[in-house]
mmCIF file of N, CA and C in Angstrom:
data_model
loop_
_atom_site.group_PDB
_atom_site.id
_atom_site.type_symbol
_atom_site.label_atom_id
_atom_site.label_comp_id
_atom_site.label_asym_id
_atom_site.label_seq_id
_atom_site.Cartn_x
_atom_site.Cartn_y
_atom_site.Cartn_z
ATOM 1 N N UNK K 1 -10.925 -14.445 48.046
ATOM 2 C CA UNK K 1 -9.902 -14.598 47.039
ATOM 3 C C UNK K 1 -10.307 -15.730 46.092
ATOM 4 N N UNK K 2 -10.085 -15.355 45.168
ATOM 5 C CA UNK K 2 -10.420 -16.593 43.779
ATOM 6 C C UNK K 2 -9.371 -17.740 43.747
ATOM 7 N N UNK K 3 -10.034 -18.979 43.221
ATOM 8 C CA UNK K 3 -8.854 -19.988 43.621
ATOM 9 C C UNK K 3 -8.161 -20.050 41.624
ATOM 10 N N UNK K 4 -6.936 -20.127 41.713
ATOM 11 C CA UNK K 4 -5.964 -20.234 40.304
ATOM 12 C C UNK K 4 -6.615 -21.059 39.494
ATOM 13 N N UNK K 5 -6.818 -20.897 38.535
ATOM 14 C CA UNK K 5 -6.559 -21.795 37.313
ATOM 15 C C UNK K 5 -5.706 -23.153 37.255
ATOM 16 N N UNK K 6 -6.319 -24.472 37.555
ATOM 17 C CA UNK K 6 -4.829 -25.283 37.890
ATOM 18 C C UNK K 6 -5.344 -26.462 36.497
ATOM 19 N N UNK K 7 -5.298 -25.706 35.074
ATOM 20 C CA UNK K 7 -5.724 -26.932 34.487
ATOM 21 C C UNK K 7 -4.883 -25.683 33.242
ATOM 22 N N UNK K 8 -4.356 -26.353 31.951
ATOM 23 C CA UNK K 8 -3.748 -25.367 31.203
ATOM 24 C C UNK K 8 -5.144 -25.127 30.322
ATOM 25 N N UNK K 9 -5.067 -23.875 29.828
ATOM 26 C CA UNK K 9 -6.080 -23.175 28.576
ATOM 27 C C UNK K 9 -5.422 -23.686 27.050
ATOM 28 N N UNK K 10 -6.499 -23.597 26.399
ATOM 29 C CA UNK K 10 -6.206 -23.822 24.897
ATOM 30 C C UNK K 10 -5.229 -22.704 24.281
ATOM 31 N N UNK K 11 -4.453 -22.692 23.713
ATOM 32 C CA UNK K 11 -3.533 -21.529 22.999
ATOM 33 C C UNK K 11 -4.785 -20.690 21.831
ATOM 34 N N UNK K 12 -4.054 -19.427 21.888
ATOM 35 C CA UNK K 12 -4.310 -18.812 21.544
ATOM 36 C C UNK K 12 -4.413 -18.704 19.965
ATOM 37 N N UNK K 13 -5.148 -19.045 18.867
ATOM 38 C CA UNK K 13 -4.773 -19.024 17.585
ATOM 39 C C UNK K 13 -5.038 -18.056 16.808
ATOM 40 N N UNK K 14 -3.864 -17.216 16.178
ATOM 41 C CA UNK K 14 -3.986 -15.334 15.256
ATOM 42 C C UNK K 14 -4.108 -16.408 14.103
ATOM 43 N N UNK K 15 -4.906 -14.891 13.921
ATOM 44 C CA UNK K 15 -5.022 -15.696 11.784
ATOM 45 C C UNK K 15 -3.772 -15.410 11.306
ATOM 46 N N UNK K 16 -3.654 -16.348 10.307
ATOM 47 C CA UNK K 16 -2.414 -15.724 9.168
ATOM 48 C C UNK K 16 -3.040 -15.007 7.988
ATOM 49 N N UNK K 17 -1.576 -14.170 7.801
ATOM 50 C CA UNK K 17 -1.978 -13.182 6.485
ATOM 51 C C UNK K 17 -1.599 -13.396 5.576
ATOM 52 N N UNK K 18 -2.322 -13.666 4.868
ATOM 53 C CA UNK K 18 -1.816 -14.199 3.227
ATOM 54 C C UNK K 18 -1.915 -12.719 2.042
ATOM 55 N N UNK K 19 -2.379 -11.431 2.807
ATOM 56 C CA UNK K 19 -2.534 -10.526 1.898
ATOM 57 C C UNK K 19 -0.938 -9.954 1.360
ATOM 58 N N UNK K 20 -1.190 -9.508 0.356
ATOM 59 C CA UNK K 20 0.181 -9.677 -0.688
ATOM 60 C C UNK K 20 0.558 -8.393 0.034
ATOM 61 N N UNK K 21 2.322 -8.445 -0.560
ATOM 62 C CA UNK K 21 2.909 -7.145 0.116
ATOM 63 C C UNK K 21 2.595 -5.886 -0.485
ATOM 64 N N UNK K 22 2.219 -4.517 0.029
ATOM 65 C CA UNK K 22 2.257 -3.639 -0.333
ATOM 66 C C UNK K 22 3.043 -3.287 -1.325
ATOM 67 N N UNK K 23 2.704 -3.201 -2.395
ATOM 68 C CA UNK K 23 3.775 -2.156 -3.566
ATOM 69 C C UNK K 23 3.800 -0.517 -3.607
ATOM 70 N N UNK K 24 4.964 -0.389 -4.168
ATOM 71 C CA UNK K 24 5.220 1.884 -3.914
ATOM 72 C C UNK K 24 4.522 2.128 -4.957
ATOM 73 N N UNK K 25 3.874 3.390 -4.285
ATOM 74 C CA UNK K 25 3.292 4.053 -5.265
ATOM 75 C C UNK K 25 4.456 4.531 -6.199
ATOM 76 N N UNK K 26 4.395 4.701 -7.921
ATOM 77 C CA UNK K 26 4.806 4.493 -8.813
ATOM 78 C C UNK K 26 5.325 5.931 -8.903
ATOM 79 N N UNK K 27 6.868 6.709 -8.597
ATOM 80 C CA UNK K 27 6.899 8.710 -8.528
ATOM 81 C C UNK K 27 6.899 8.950 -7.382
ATOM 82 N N UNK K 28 6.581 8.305 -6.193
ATOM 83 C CA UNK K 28 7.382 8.468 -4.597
ATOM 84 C C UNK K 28 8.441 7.875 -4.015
ATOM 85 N N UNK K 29 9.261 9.127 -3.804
ATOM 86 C CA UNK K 29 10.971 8.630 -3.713
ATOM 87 C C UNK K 29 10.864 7.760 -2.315
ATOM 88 N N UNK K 30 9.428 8.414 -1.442
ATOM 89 C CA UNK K 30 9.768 7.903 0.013
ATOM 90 C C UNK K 30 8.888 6.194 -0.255
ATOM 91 N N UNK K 31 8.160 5.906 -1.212
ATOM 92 C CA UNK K 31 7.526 4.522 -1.058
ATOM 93 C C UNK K 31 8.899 3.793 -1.765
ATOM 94 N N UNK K 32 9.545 4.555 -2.988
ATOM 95 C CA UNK K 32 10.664 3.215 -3.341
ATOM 96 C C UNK K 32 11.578 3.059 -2.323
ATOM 97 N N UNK K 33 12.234 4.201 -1.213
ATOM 98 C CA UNK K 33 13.249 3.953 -0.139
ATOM 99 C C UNK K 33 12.419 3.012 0.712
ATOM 100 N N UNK K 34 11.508 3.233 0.937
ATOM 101 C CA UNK K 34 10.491 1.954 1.763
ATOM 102 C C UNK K 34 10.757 0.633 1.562
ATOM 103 N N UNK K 35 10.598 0.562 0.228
ATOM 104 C CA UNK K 35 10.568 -0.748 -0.262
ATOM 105 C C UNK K 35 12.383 -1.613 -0.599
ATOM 106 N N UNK K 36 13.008 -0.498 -0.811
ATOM 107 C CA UNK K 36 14.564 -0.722 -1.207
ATOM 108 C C UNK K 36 14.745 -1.250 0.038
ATOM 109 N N UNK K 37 14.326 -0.723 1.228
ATOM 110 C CA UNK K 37 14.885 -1.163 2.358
ATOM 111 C C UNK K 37 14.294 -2.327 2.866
ATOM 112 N N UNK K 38 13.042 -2.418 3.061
ATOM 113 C CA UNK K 38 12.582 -4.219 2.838
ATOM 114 C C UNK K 38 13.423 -4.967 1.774
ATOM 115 N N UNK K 39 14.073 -4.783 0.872
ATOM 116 C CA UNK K 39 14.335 -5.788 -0.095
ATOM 117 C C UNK K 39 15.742 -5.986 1.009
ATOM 118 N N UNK K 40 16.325 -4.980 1.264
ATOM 119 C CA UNK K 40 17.665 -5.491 1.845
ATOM 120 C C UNK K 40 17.414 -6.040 3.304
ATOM 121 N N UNK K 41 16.542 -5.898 3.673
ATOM 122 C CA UNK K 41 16.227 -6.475 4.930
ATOM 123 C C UNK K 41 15.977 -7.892 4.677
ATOM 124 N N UNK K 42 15.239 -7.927 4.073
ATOM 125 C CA UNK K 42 14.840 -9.193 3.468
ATOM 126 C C UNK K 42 16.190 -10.138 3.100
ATOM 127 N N UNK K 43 16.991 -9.856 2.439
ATOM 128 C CA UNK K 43 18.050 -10.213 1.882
ATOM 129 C C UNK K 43 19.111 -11.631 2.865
ATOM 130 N N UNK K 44 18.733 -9.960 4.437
ATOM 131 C CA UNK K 44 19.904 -10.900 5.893
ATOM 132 C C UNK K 44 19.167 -10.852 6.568
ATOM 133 N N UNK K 45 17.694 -11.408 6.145
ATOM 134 C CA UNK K 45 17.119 -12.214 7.127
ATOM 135 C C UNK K 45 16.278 -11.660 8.469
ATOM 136 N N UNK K 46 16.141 -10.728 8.167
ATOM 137 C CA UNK K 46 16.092 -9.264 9.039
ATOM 138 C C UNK K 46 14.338 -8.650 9.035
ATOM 139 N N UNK K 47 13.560 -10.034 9.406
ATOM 140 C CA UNK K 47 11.783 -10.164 9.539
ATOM 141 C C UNK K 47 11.067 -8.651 9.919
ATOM 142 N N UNK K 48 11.903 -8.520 10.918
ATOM 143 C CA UNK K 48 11.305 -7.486 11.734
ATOM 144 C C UNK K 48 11.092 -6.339 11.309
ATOM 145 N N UNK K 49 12.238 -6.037 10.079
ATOM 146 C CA UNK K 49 12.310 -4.880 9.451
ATOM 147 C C UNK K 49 11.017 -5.011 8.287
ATOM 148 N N UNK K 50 11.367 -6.074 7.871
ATOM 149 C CA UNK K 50 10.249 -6.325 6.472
ATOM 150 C C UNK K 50 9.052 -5.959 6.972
ATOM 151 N N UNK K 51 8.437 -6.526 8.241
ATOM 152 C CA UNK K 51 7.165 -6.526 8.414
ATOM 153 C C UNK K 51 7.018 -4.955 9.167
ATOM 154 N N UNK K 52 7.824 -4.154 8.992
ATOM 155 C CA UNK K 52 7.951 -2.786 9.770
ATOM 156 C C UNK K 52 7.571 -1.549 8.340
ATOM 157 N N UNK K 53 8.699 -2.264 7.532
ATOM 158 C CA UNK K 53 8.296 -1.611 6.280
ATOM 159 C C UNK K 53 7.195 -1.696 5.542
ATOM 160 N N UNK K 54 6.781 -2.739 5.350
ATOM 161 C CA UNK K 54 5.226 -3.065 4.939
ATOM 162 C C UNK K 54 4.175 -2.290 5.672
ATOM 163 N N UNK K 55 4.316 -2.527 6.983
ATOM 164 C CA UNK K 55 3.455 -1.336 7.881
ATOM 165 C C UNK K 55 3.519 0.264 7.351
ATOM 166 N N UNK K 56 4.848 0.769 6.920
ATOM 167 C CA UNK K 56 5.058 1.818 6.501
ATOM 168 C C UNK K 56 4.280 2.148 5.229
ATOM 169 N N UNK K 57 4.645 1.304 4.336
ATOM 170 C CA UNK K 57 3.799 1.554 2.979
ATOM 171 C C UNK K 57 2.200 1.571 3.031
ATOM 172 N N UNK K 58 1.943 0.218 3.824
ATOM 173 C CA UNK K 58 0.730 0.335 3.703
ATOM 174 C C UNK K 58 0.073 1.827 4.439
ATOM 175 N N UNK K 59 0.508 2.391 5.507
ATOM 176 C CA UNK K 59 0.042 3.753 5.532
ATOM 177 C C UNK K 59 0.221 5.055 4.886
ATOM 178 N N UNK K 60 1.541 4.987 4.026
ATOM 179 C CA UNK K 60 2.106 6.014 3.774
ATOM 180 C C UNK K 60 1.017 6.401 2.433
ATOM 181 N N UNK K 61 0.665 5.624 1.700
ATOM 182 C CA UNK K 61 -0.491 6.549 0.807
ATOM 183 C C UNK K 61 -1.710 7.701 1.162
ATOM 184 N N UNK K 62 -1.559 7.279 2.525
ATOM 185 C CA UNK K 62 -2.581 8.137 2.794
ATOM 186 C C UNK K 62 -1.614 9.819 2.936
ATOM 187 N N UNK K 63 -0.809 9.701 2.860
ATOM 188 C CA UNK K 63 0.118 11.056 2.487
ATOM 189 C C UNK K 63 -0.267 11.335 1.215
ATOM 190 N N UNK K 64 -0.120 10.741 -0.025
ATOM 191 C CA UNK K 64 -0.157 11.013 -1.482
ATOM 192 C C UNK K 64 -1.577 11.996 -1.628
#
């Protein structure tokens, strides 16, 4: 049996993203509802959604 780890490890450090938010393609009803809905998410504070929607856009061109 292996003996534990009894000393703490360095944390873990993610990069940050500084890349800008996805914008709708310009004539897709489904990239402006995308984005309408990040803005109101955004609004109350509501991260999880923003960074959900952004995920959305950024794939959804590959539909167009």
């Amino acid at each position: 049996m292996t003996e534990p780890t009894r000393y703490s490890t360095p944390p873990v450090e993610l990069p940050l993203r500084l890349d800008p938010e996805p914008a709708p393609v310009e004539g897709c009803a489904g990239c402006v509802e995308l984005a309408a809905v990040r803005g109101r998410a955004r609004v109350v504070g509501d991260w999880t959604t923003v960074s959900d929607c952004n995920v959305y856009l950024r794939r959804h061109p590959e539909g167009h």
